[in-house]
Amino acid sequence: MSSHSPEAVKKEVRVYIAVFGALAILTVLTVGVSYLKLPLALAIAVALFIAAVKGSLVAAFFMHLSTEKKIVWSILLLAAFFFIFLLLYPSWHSF
Amino acid sequence: MSDTAAIRYISHPHPVTGVTNSKLGVWCFLASEVMLFGGLFSAYIMLRTGVPDWPRGHEVLNVPLATLNTMILITSSVTMVMAWASLELKSLSKFRLHMALTVLLGLAFLVVKAFEYGHKFEHHHFPATSNFYATYFTLTGLHGLHVVGGIVVNTYFLLFGIKMWDKDPEQFTGRIEASGLYWHFVDLVWIFLFPVLYLL
């Protein structure tokens, strides 16, 4: 990322501010939705969806994943595979 | 010995991977962090789904304080990326400002967290109280430790590590980007912890 022209960096800074605005709005939204007292399954789906959008914004723009090299993506895909495995693992057993 | 820097590829991307070795290293570290928090999230799911009755976060935790902390951490992520952008724009004074703000916001997060913990302890809610509190303290405690780690590293770069700017600005910018990747990851973990613990 260090070969960026000043113009390109300034443009990126504007994107960062826009992402910040989106993250703030989504935070207010997710808290607001929690006061609606939705049924648990729906509440989980909505909250996790908003969190996923927020997390994607952070990863794509602040962490520059949207323009990152393949090698970084391949490391993350491997981690994502094991992460999902870990999350699903409890549901394959009855305790 | 003049080849040392070329072999290490810490200022310039490695020709094979296309990224600096330091950035690759940080991403590998973050991948291992995903697994660390993943294991705990998995334990949370198992504990929660394994019992008929689990407290809803907003009934027992302080949602407004946690919302404030979410905003603080999101803002600190912006100041962190702005610190890196300032270096790209060759402005050391702006870097100092944004990095100092990042450190201060990190400290503010910990102060709010300390209030929250203090309140819980006053009401005799400890990790041993219930599975809910065990999960709450383990997840937020581990996350808090990560915030402490980020503050230590960022303070080092702000006060001492900054000397590298005169010698090798590219490498220093890479270090701030790497430190930023970690800080954004800590923010990302909180983005999931917040709804999971407080809102659901």
PDB file of C-alpha atoms in Angstrom:
ATOM      1  CA  MET A   1       0.000   0.000   0.000  1.00  0.00           C
ATOM      2  CA  SER A   2       3.027   2.282   0.318  1.00  0.00           C
ATOM      3  CA  SER A   3       3.232   3.240  -3.347  1.00  0.00           C
ATOM      4  CA  HIS A   4       0.079   5.354  -3.263  1.00  0.00           C
ATOM      5  CA  SER A   5      -0.011   8.838  -4.710  1.00  0.00           C
ATOM      6  CA  PRO A   6      -1.135  11.665  -2.380  1.00  0.00           C
ATOM      7  CA  GLU A   7      -4.340  12.053  -4.436  1.00  0.00           C
ATOM      8  CA  ALA A   8      -5.170   8.370  -4.064  1.00  0.00           C
ATOM      9  CA  VAL A   9      -4.550   8.505  -0.299  1.00  0.00           C
ATOM     10  CA  LYS A  10      -6.747  11.608   0.055  1.00  0.00           C
ATOM     11  CA  LYS A  11      -9.506   9.803  -1.828  1.00  0.00           C
ATOM     12  CA  GLU A  12      -9.086   6.845   0.538  1.00  0.00           C
ATOM     13  CA  VAL A  13      -9.385   9.145   3.549  1.00  0.00           C
ATOM     14  CA  ARG A  14     -12.807  10.241   2.289  1.00  0.00           C
ATOM     15  CA  VAL A  15     -13.780   6.563   2.039  1.00  0.00           C
ATOM     16  CA  TYR A  16     -12.639   6.021   5.653  1.00  0.00           C
ATOM     17  CA  ILE A  17     -14.887   8.860   6.853  1.00  0.00           C
ATOM     18  CA  ALA A  18     -17.834   7.404   4.900  1.00  0.00           C
ATOM     19  CA  VAL A  19     -17.166   3.946   6.388  1.00  0.00           C
ATOM     20  CA  PHE A  20     -17.048   5.518   9.853  1.00  0.00           C
ATOM     21  CA  GLY A  21     -20.477   7.082   9.233  1.00  0.00           C
ATOM     22  CA  ALA A  22     -21.868   3.739   8.074  1.00  0.00           C
ATOM     23  CA  LEU A  23     -20.450   1.939  11.132  1.00  0.00           C
ATOM     24  CA  ALA A  24     -21.959   4.535  13.497  1.00  0.00           C
ATOM     25  CA  ILE A  25     -25.391   4.288  11.823  1.00  0.00           C
ATOM     26  CA  LEU A  26     -25.288   0.473  11.885  1.00  0.00           C
ATOM     27  CA  THR A  27     -24.363   0.530  15.594  1.00  0.00           C
ATOM     28  CA  VAL A  28     -27.383   2.724  16.379  1.00  0.00           C
ATOM     29  CA  LEU A  29     -29.514   0.443  14.173  1.00  0.00           C
ATOM     30  CA  THR A  30     -28.459  -2.789  15.892  1.00  0.00           C
ATOM     31  CA  VAL A  31     -29.088  -1.272  19.349  1.00  0.00           C
ATOM     32  CA  GLY A  32     -32.446   0.110  18.161  1.00  0.00           C
ATOM     33  CA  VAL A  33     -33.516  -3.289  16.812  1.00  0.00           C
ATOM     34  CA  SER A  34     -32.629  -4.909  20.163  1.00  0.00           C
ATOM     35  CA  TYR A  35     -35.278  -2.709  21.854  1.00  0.00           C
ATOM     36  CA  LEU A  36     -37.984  -4.137  19.541  1.00  0.00           C
ATOM     37  CA  LYS A  37     -37.821  -7.386  21.571  1.00  0.00           C
ATOM     38  CA  LEU A  38     -37.986  -9.595  18.482  1.00  0.00           C
ATOM     39  CA  PRO A  39     -38.246 -13.392  18.881  1.00  0.00           C
ATOM     40  CA  LEU A  40     -34.772 -14.748  19.704  1.00  0.00           C
ATOM     41  CA  ALA A  41     -34.148 -16.528  16.389  1.00  0.00           C
ATOM     42  CA  LEU A  42     -35.014 -13.407  14.389  1.00  0.00           C
ATOM     43  CA  ALA A  43     -33.060 -11.162  16.779  1.00  0.00           C
ATOM     44  CA  ILE A  44     -29.966 -13.374  16.353  1.00  0.00           C
ATOM     45  CA  ALA A  45     -30.313 -13.306  12.558  1.00  0.00           C
ATOM     46  CA  VAL A  46     -30.686  -9.498  12.412  1.00  0.00           C
ATOM     47  CA  ALA A  47     -27.914  -8.776  14.942  1.00  0.00           C
ATOM     48  CA  LEU A  48     -25.447 -11.146  13.256  1.00  0.00           C
ATOM     49  CA  PHE A  49     -26.311  -9.786   9.813  1.00  0.00           C
ATOM     50  CA  ILE A  50     -25.623  -6.198  10.926  1.00  0.00           C
ATOM     51  CA  ALA A  51     -22.419  -7.304  12.693  1.00  0.00           C
ATOM     52  CA  ALA A  52     -21.309  -9.126   9.529  1.00  0.00           C
ATOM     53  CA  VAL A  53     -21.885  -5.989   7.427  1.00  0.00           C
ATOM     54  CA  LYS A  54     -19.956  -3.858   9.958  1.00  0.00           C
ATOM     55  CA  GLY A  55     -17.139  -6.403  10.162  1.00  0.00           C
ATOM     56  CA  SER A  56     -16.923  -6.589   6.366  1.00  0.00           C
ATOM     57  CA  LEU A  57     -16.663  -2.790   6.150  1.00  0.00           C
ATOM     58  CA  VAL A  58     -13.798  -2.760   8.675  1.00  0.00           C
ATOM     59  CA  ALA A  59     -11.990  -5.631   6.936  1.00  0.00           C
ATOM     60  CA  ALA A  60     -12.534  -4.377   3.373  1.00  0.00           C
ATOM     61  CA  PHE A  61     -11.592  -0.720   3.912  1.00  0.00           C
ATOM     62  CA  PHE A  62      -9.669  -0.173   7.170  1.00  0.00           C
ATOM     63  CA  MET A  63      -7.716  -3.417   6.741  1.00  0.00           C
ATOM     64  CA  HIS A  64      -7.459  -2.879   2.958  1.00  0.00           C
ATOM     65  CA  LEU A  65      -8.718  -6.391   2.210  1.00  0.00           C
ATOM     66  CA  SER A  66     -10.624  -5.149  -0.838  1.00  0.00           C
ATOM     67  CA  THR A  67      -7.306  -4.514  -2.604  1.00  0.00           C
ATOM     68  CA  GLU A  68      -5.174  -7.095  -0.798  1.00  0.00           C
ATOM     69  CA  LYS A  69      -2.999  -9.746  -2.433  1.00  0.00           C
ATOM     70  CA  LYS A  70      -4.102 -13.356  -3.024  1.00  0.00           C
ATOM     71  CA  ILE A  71      -1.699 -14.747  -0.421  1.00  0.00           C
ATOM     72  CA  VAL A  72      -3.455 -12.837   2.384  1.00  0.00           C
ATOM     73  CA  TRP A  73      -6.862 -14.006   1.154  1.00  0.00           C
ATOM     74  CA  SER A  74      -5.698 -17.621   1.046  1.00  0.00           C
ATOM     75  CA  ILE A  75      -4.507 -17.429   4.667  1.00  0.00           C
ATOM     76  CA  LEU A  76      -7.852 -15.934   5.678  1.00  0.00           C
ATOM     77  CA  LEU A  77      -9.898 -18.480   3.710  1.00  0.00           C
ATOM     78  CA  LEU A  78      -8.077 -21.272   5.535  1.00  0.00           C
ATOM     79  CA  ALA A  79      -8.757 -19.548   8.872  1.00  0.00           C
ATOM     80  CA  ALA A  80     -12.407 -18.966   7.876  1.00  0.00           C
ATOM     81  CA  PHE A  81     -12.835 -22.664   7.055  1.00  0.00           C
ATOM     82  CA  PHE A  82     -11.580 -23.772  10.473  1.00  0.00           C
ATOM     83  CA  PHE A  83     -13.487 -20.955  12.199  1.00  0.00           C
ATOM     84  CA  ILE A  84     -16.800 -22.084  10.671  1.00  0.00           C
ATOM     85  CA  PHE A  85     -15.927 -25.687  11.529  1.00  0.00           C
ATOM     86  CA  LEU A  86     -15.357 -24.620  15.158  1.00  0.00           C
ATOM     87  CA  LEU A  87     -18.677 -22.768  15.312  1.00  0.00           C
ATOM     88  CA  LEU A  88     -20.656 -25.657  13.805  1.00  0.00           C
ATOM     89  CA  TYR A  89     -18.873 -28.376  15.764  1.00  0.00           C
ATOM     90  CA  PRO A  90     -21.044 -28.098  18.920  1.00  0.00           C
ATOM     91  CA  SER A  91     -24.233 -28.564  16.876  1.00  0.00           C
ATOM     92  CA  TRP A  92     -23.066 -31.996  15.664  1.00  0.00           C
ATOM     93  CA  HIS A  93     -23.141 -33.333  19.196  1.00  0.00           C
ATOM     94  CA  SER A  94     -25.757 -33.600  21.866  1.00  0.00           C
ATOM     95  CA  PHE A  95     -24.526 -32.878  25.367  1.00  0.00           C
TER      96      PHE A  95
ATOM     97  CA  MET B   1      25.737  -7.738   4.503  1.00  0.00           C
ATOM     98  CA  SER B   2      24.154  -5.145   2.249  1.00  0.00           C
ATOM     99  CA  ASP B   3      21.706  -7.812   1.080  1.00  0.00           C
ATOM    100  CA  THR B   4      20.184  -8.230   4.540  1.00  0.00           C
ATOM    101  CA  ALA B   5      17.311  -5.799   3.968  1.00  0.00           C
ATOM    102  CA  ALA B   6      16.611  -7.265   0.528  1.00  0.00           C
ATOM    103  CA  ILE B   7      16.329 -10.761   1.969  1.00  0.00           C
ATOM    104  CA  ARG B   8      14.034  -9.716   4.790  1.00  0.00           C
ATOM    105  CA  TYR B   9      11.556  -7.786   2.603  1.00  0.00           C
ATOM    106  CA  ILE B  10      10.265  -5.637   5.420  1.00  0.00           C
ATOM    107  CA  SER B  11      10.332  -2.325   3.539  1.00  0.00           C
ATOM    108  CA  HIS B  12       9.361  -3.626   0.105  1.00  0.00           C
ATOM    109  CA  PRO B  13       6.992  -6.402  -1.009  1.00  0.00           C
ATOM    110  CA  HIS B  14       8.423  -9.862  -1.481  1.00  0.00           C
ATOM    111  CA  PRO B  15       8.458 -10.679  -5.231  1.00  0.00           C
ATOM    112  CA  VAL B  16       6.693 -14.006  -4.697  1.00  0.00           C
ATOM    113  CA  THR B  17       3.927 -13.019  -2.254  1.00  0.00           C
ATOM    114  CA  GLY B  18       3.471  -9.403  -3.356  1.00  0.00           C
ATOM    115  CA  VAL B  19       3.363  -8.230   0.267  1.00  0.00           C
ATOM    116  CA  THR B  20       6.048  -7.431   2.838  1.00  0.00           C
ATOM    117  CA  ASN B  21       7.038 -10.287   5.110  1.00  0.00           C
ATOM    118  CA  SER B  22       5.923  -8.217   8.093  1.00  0.00           C
ATOM    119  CA  LYS B  23       2.414  -7.839   6.682  1.00  0.00           C
ATOM    120  CA  LEU B  24       2.271 -11.552   5.861  1.00  0.00           C
ATOM    121  CA  GLY B  25       3.385 -12.312   9.411  1.00  0.00           C
ATOM    122  CA  VAL B  26       0.707 -10.111  10.945  1.00  0.00           C
ATOM    123  CA  TRP B  27      -2.005 -11.725   8.811  1.00  0.00           C
ATOM    124  CA  CYS B  28      -0.825 -15.203   9.907  1.00  0.00           C
ATOM    125  CA  PHE B  29      -0.966 -13.983  13.510  1.00  0.00           C
ATOM    126  CA  LEU B  30      -4.478 -12.598  12.967  1.00  0.00           C
ATOM    127  CA  ALA B  31      -5.544 -15.928  11.459  1.00  0.00           C
ATOM    128  CA  SER B  32      -4.414 -17.610  14.694  1.00  0.00           C
ATOM    129  CA  GLU B  33      -6.336 -14.954  16.645  1.00  0.00           C
ATOM    130  CA  VAL B  34      -9.468 -15.857  14.672  1.00  0.00           C
ATOM    131  CA  MET B  35      -9.041 -19.405  15.976  1.00  0.00           C
ATOM    132  CA  LEU B  36      -8.477 -18.231  19.564  1.00  0.00           C
ATOM    133  CA  PHE B  37     -11.685 -16.191  19.626  1.00  0.00           C
ATOM    134  CA  GLY B  38     -13.422 -18.800  17.438  1.00  0.00           C
ATOM    135  CA  GLY B  39     -12.878 -21.461  20.104  1.00  0.00           C
ATOM    136  CA  LEU B  40     -14.394 -19.198  22.746  1.00  0.00           C
ATOM    137  CA  PHE B  41     -17.356 -18.245  20.529  1.00  0.00           C
ATOM    138  CA  SER B  42     -17.888 -21.960  19.919  1.00  0.00           C
ATOM    139  CA  ALA B  43     -17.836 -22.609  23.676  1.00  0.00           C
ATOM    140  CA  TYR B  44     -20.365 -19.787  24.109  1.00  0.00           C
ATOM    141  CA  ILE B  45     -22.726 -21.363  21.545  1.00  0.00           C
ATOM    142  CA  MET B  46     -22.392 -24.748  23.246  1.00  0.00           C
ATOM    143  CA  LEU B  47     -23.025 -23.346  26.726  1.00  0.00           C
ATOM    144  CA  ARG B  48     -25.953 -21.207  25.598  1.00  0.00           C
ATOM    145  CA  THR B  49     -27.736 -23.830  23.505  1.00  0.00           C
ATOM    146  CA  GLY B  50     -27.099 -26.483  26.164  1.00  0.00           C
ATOM    147  CA  VAL B  51     -29.363 -24.873  28.773  1.00  0.00           C
ATOM    148  CA  PRO B  52     -33.085 -24.018  28.615  1.00  0.00           C
ATOM    149  CA  ASP B  53     -32.606 -20.663  30.325  1.00  0.00           C
ATOM    150  CA  TRP B  54     -29.933 -18.101  29.402  1.00  0.00           C
ATOM    151  CA  PRO B  55     -30.212 -14.412  30.369  1.00  0.00           C
ATOM    152  CA  ARG B  56     -30.772 -11.947  27.522  1.00  0.00           C
ATOM    153  CA  GLY B  57     -27.794  -9.570  27.526  1.00  0.00           C
ATOM    154  CA  HIS B  58     -29.824  -6.382  27.868  1.00  0.00           C
ATOM    155  CA  GLU B  59     -31.516  -7.707  31.028  1.00  0.00           C
ATOM    156  CA  VAL B  60     -28.254  -8.068  32.946  1.00  0.00           C
ATOM    157  CA  LEU B  61     -25.661  -5.887  31.162  1.00  0.00           C
ATOM    158  CA  ASN B  62     -25.375  -2.149  30.571  1.00  0.00           C
ATOM    159  CA  VAL B  63     -26.243  -1.665  26.875  1.00  0.00           C
ATOM    160  CA  PRO B  64     -25.753   2.164  26.781  1.00  0.00           C
ATOM    161  CA  LEU B  65     -22.201   1.838  28.188  1.00  0.00           C
ATOM    162  CA  ALA B  66     -21.384  -0.934  25.711  1.00  0.00           C
ATOM    163  CA  THR B  67     -22.821   1.166  22.861  1.00  0.00           C
ATOM    164  CA  LEU B  68     -20.567   4.034  23.959  1.00  0.00           C
ATOM    165  CA  ASN B  69     -17.604   1.632  23.938  1.00  0.00           C
ATOM    166  CA  THR B  70     -18.555   0.415  20.457  1.00  0.00           C
ATOM    167  CA  MET B  71     -18.511   4.019  19.212  1.00  0.00           C
ATOM    168  CA  ILE B  72     -15.177   4.648  20.966  1.00  0.00           C
ATOM    169  CA  LEU B  73     -13.576   1.611  19.324  1.00  0.00           C
ATOM    170  CA  ILE B  74     -14.976   2.393  15.877  1.00  0.00           C
ATOM    171  CA  THR B  75     -13.647   5.965  16.168  1.00  0.00           C
ATOM    172  CA  SER B  76     -10.244   4.652  17.254  1.00  0.00           C
ATOM    173  CA  SER B  77     -10.169   2.442  14.160  1.00  0.00           C
ATOM    174  CA  VAL B  78     -10.687   5.541  12.009  1.00  0.00           C
ATOM    175  CA  THR B  79      -7.947   7.503  13.808  1.00  0.00           C
ATOM    176  CA  MET B  80      -5.654   4.469  13.428  1.00  0.00           C
ATOM    177  CA  VAL B  81      -6.147   4.247   9.666  1.00  0.00           C
ATOM    178  CA  MET B  82      -5.755   8.050   9.483  1.00  0.00           C
ATOM    179  CA  ALA B  83      -2.402   7.730  11.322  1.00  0.00           C
ATOM    180  CA  TRP B  84      -1.267   5.358   8.570  1.00  0.00           C
ATOM    181  CA  ALA B  85      -2.671   7.630   5.817  1.00  0.00           C
ATOM    182  CA  SER B  86      -0.826  10.601   7.400  1.00  0.00           C
ATOM    183  CA  LEU B  87       2.458   8.731   6.948  1.00  0.00           C
ATOM    184  CA  GLU B  88       1.529   7.987   3.327  1.00  0.00           C
ATOM    185  CA  LEU B  89       1.044  11.750   2.943  1.00  0.00           C
ATOM    186  CA  LYS B  90       4.441  12.311   4.669  1.00  0.00           C
ATOM    187  CA  SER B  91       2.904  14.307   7.503  1.00  0.00           C
ATOM    188  CA  LEU B  92       4.550  13.274  10.761  1.00  0.00           C
ATOM    189  CA  SER B  93       2.623  15.849  12.836  1.00  0.00           C
ATOM    190  CA  LYS B  94      -0.716  14.459  11.642  1.00  0.00           C
ATOM    191  CA  PHE B  95       0.543  10.954  12.335  1.00  0.00           C
ATOM    192  CA  ARG B  96       1.363  11.982  15.927  1.00  0.00           C
ATOM    193  CA  LEU B  97      -2.084  13.530  16.377  1.00  0.00           C
ATOM    194  CA  HIS B  98      -3.995  10.522  15.030  1.00  0.00           C
ATOM    195  CA  MET B  99      -1.842   7.988  16.840  1.00  0.00           C
ATOM    196  CA  ALA B 100      -2.220   9.897  20.140  1.00  0.00           C
ATOM    197  CA  LEU B 101      -6.012   9.948  19.600  1.00  0.00           C
ATOM    198  CA  THR B 102      -5.973   6.193  18.911  1.00  0.00           C
ATOM    199  CA  VAL B 103      -4.113   5.530  22.168  1.00  0.00           C
ATOM    200  CA  LEU B 104      -6.429   7.861  24.135  1.00  0.00           C
ATOM    201  CA  LEU B 105      -9.551   6.243  22.681  1.00  0.00           C
ATOM    202  CA  GLY B 106      -8.135   2.807  23.556  1.00  0.00           C
ATOM    203  CA  LEU B 107      -7.628   4.012  27.136  1.00  0.00           C
ATOM    204  CA  ALA B 108     -11.169   5.478  27.176  1.00  0.00           C
ATOM    205  CA  PHE B 109     -12.511   2.052  26.142  1.00  0.00           C
ATOM    206  CA  LEU B 110     -10.683   0.455  29.086  1.00  0.00           C
ATOM    207  CA  VAL B 111     -11.973   3.093  31.532  1.00  0.00           C
ATOM    208  CA  VAL B 112     -15.583   2.442  30.439  1.00  0.00           C
ATOM    209  CA  LYS B 113     -14.923  -1.306  30.689  1.00  0.00           C
ATOM    210  CA  ALA B 114     -13.492  -0.835  34.200  1.00  0.00           C
ATOM    211  CA  PHE B 115     -16.695   0.986  35.255  1.00  0.00           C
ATOM    212  CA  GLU B 116     -18.719  -1.874  33.842  1.00  0.00           C
ATOM    213  CA  TYR B 117     -16.651  -4.529  35.640  1.00  0.00           C
ATOM    214  CA  GLY B 118     -16.709  -2.496  38.872  1.00  0.00           C
ATOM    215  CA  HIS B 119     -20.482  -2.330  38.734  1.00  0.00           C
ATOM    216  CA  LYS B 120     -20.690  -6.099  38.228  1.00  0.00           C
ATOM    217  CA  PHE B 121     -18.317  -6.795  41.145  1.00  0.00           C
ATOM    218  CA  GLU B 122     -20.338  -4.453  43.406  1.00  0.00           C
ATOM    219  CA  HIS B 123     -23.365  -6.613  42.741  1.00  0.00           C
ATOM    220  CA  HIS B 124     -21.285  -9.746  43.429  1.00  0.00           C
ATOM    221  CA  HIS B 125     -21.331 -10.899  39.823  1.00  0.00           C
ATOM    222  CA  PHE B 126     -18.100 -12.766  39.191  1.00  0.00           C
ATOM    223  CA  PRO B 127     -16.906 -15.250  36.554  1.00  0.00           C
ATOM    224  CA  ALA B 128     -17.840 -18.074  38.940  1.00  0.00           C
ATOM    225  CA  THR B 129     -21.408 -16.738  39.392  1.00  0.00           C
ATOM    226  CA  SER B 130     -22.892 -18.439  36.329  1.00  0.00           C
ATOM    227  CA  ASN B 131     -22.048 -19.748  32.871  1.00  0.00           C
ATOM    228  CA  PHE B 132     -23.286 -16.426  31.481  1.00  0.00           C
ATOM    229  CA  TYR B 133     -20.876 -14.377  33.577  1.00  0.00           C
ATOM    230  CA  ALA B 134     -18.058 -16.870  32.991  1.00  0.00           C
ATOM    231  CA  THR B 135     -18.548 -16.371  29.242  1.00  0.00           C
ATOM    232  CA  TYR B 136     -18.989 -12.609  29.592  1.00  0.00           C
ATOM    233  CA  PHE B 137     -15.825 -12.088  31.658  1.00  0.00           C
ATOM    234  CA  THR B 138     -13.713 -14.504  29.596  1.00  0.00           C
ATOM    235  CA  LEU B 139     -14.655 -12.992  26.230  1.00  0.00           C
ATOM    236  CA  THR B 140     -14.579  -9.322  27.281  1.00  0.00           C
ATOM    237  CA  GLY B 141     -11.493  -9.915  29.460  1.00  0.00           C
ATOM    238  CA  LEU B 142      -9.523 -11.500  26.620  1.00  0.00           C
ATOM    239  CA  HIS B 143     -10.680  -8.731  24.305  1.00  0.00           C
ATOM    240  CA  GLY B 144      -9.673  -6.122  26.905  1.00  0.00           C
ATOM    241  CA  LEU B 145      -6.199  -7.683  27.103  1.00  0.00           C
ATOM    242  CA  HIS B 146      -5.945  -7.285  23.330  1.00  0.00           C
ATOM    243  CA  VAL B 147      -6.855  -3.600  23.693  1.00  0.00           C
ATOM    244  CA  VAL B 148      -4.094  -3.249  26.317  1.00  0.00           C
ATOM    245  CA  GLY B 149      -1.628  -4.910  23.927  1.00  0.00           C
ATOM    246  CA  GLY B 150      -2.608  -2.563  21.096  1.00  0.00           C
ATOM    247  CA  ILE B 151      -2.220   0.481  23.352  1.00  0.00           C
ATOM    248  CA  VAL B 152       1.278  -0.655  24.422  1.00  0.00           C
ATOM    249  CA  VAL B 153       2.426  -1.185  20.823  1.00  0.00           C
ATOM    250  CA  ASN B 154       0.871   2.054  19.531  1.00  0.00           C
ATOM    251  CA  THR B 155       2.346   4.055  22.431  1.00  0.00           C
ATOM    252  CA  TYR B 156       5.754   2.582  21.614  1.00  0.00           C
ATOM    253  CA  PHE B 157       5.438   3.682  17.976  1.00  0.00           C
ATOM    254  CA  LEU B 158       4.222   7.128  19.056  1.00  0.00           C
ATOM    255  CA  LEU B 159       7.042   7.784  21.545  1.00  0.00           C
ATOM    256  CA  PHE B 160      10.078   5.680  20.544  1.00  0.00           C
ATOM    257  CA  GLY B 161       9.464   3.724  17.334  1.00  0.00           C
ATOM    258  CA  ILE B 162       8.872   6.991  15.474  1.00  0.00           C
ATOM    259  CA  LYS B 163      12.670   7.468  15.259  1.00  0.00           C
ATOM    260  CA  MET B 164      12.654   4.935  12.431  1.00  0.00           C
ATOM    261  CA  TRP B 165      10.830   7.485  10.236  1.00  0.00           C
ATOM    262  CA  ASP B 166      14.097   9.354   9.552  1.00  0.00           C
ATOM    263  CA  LYS B 167      16.012   6.177   8.731  1.00  0.00           C
ATOM    264  CA  ASP B 168      13.470   4.138   6.782  1.00  0.00           C
ATOM    265  CA  PRO B 169      10.042   5.794   6.313  1.00  0.00           C
ATOM    266  CA  GLU B 170       8.761   2.868   4.208  1.00  0.00           C
ATOM    267  CA  GLN B 171       9.476   0.349   6.935  1.00  0.00           C
ATOM    268  CA  PHE B 172       7.946   2.591   9.596  1.00  0.00           C
ATOM    269  CA  THR B 173       4.796   3.075   7.479  1.00  0.00           C
ATOM    270  CA  GLY B 174       4.642  -0.716   7.100  1.00  0.00           C
ATOM    271  CA  ARG B 175       4.906  -1.111  10.877  1.00  0.00           C
ATOM    272  CA  ILE B 176       2.011   1.294  11.413  1.00  0.00           C
ATOM    273  CA  GLU B 177      -0.033  -0.551   8.801  1.00  0.00           C
ATOM    274  CA  ALA B 178       0.722  -3.845  10.580  1.00  0.00           C
ATOM    275  CA  SER B 179      -0.147  -2.374  13.970  1.00  0.00           C
ATOM    276  CA  GLY B 180      -3.314  -0.964  12.372  1.00  0.00           C
ATOM    277  CA  LEU B 181      -4.309  -4.393  11.034  1.00  0.00           C
ATOM    278  CA  TYR B 182      -4.129  -5.723  14.592  1.00  0.00           C
ATOM    279  CA  TRP B 183      -6.066  -2.763  15.998  1.00  0.00           C
ATOM    280  CA  HIS B 184      -8.818  -3.110  13.379  1.00  0.00           C
ATOM    281  CA  PHE B 185      -9.010  -6.823  14.185  1.00  0.00           C
ATOM    282  CA  VAL B 186      -9.574  -5.973  17.871  1.00  0.00           C
ATOM    283  CA  ASP B 187     -12.338  -3.591  16.719  1.00  0.00           C
ATOM    284  CA  LEU B 188     -13.787  -6.344  14.510  1.00  0.00           C
ATOM    285  CA  VAL B 189     -13.917  -8.816  17.408  1.00  0.00           C
ATOM    286  CA  TRP B 190     -15.798  -6.231  19.495  1.00  0.00           C
ATOM    287  CA  ILE B 191     -18.259  -5.656  16.630  1.00  0.00           C
ATOM    288  CA  PHE B 192     -19.307  -9.308  17.096  1.00  0.00           C
ATOM    289  CA  LEU B 193     -18.927  -9.466  20.888  1.00  0.00           C
ATOM    290  CA  PHE B 194     -21.228  -6.475  21.375  1.00  0.00           C
ATOM    291  CA  PRO B 195     -24.424  -7.960  19.871  1.00  0.00           C
ATOM    292  CA  VAL B 196     -23.632 -11.507  21.007  1.00  0.00           C
ATOM    293  CA  LEU B 197     -23.184 -10.595  24.683  1.00  0.00           C
ATOM    294  CA  TYR B 198     -25.241  -7.421  25.132  1.00  0.00           C
ATOM    295  CA  LEU B 199     -28.072  -7.475  22.616  1.00  0.00           C
ATOM    296  CA  LEU B 200     -29.096 -11.125  22.290  1.00  0.00           C
TER     297      LEU B 200
END
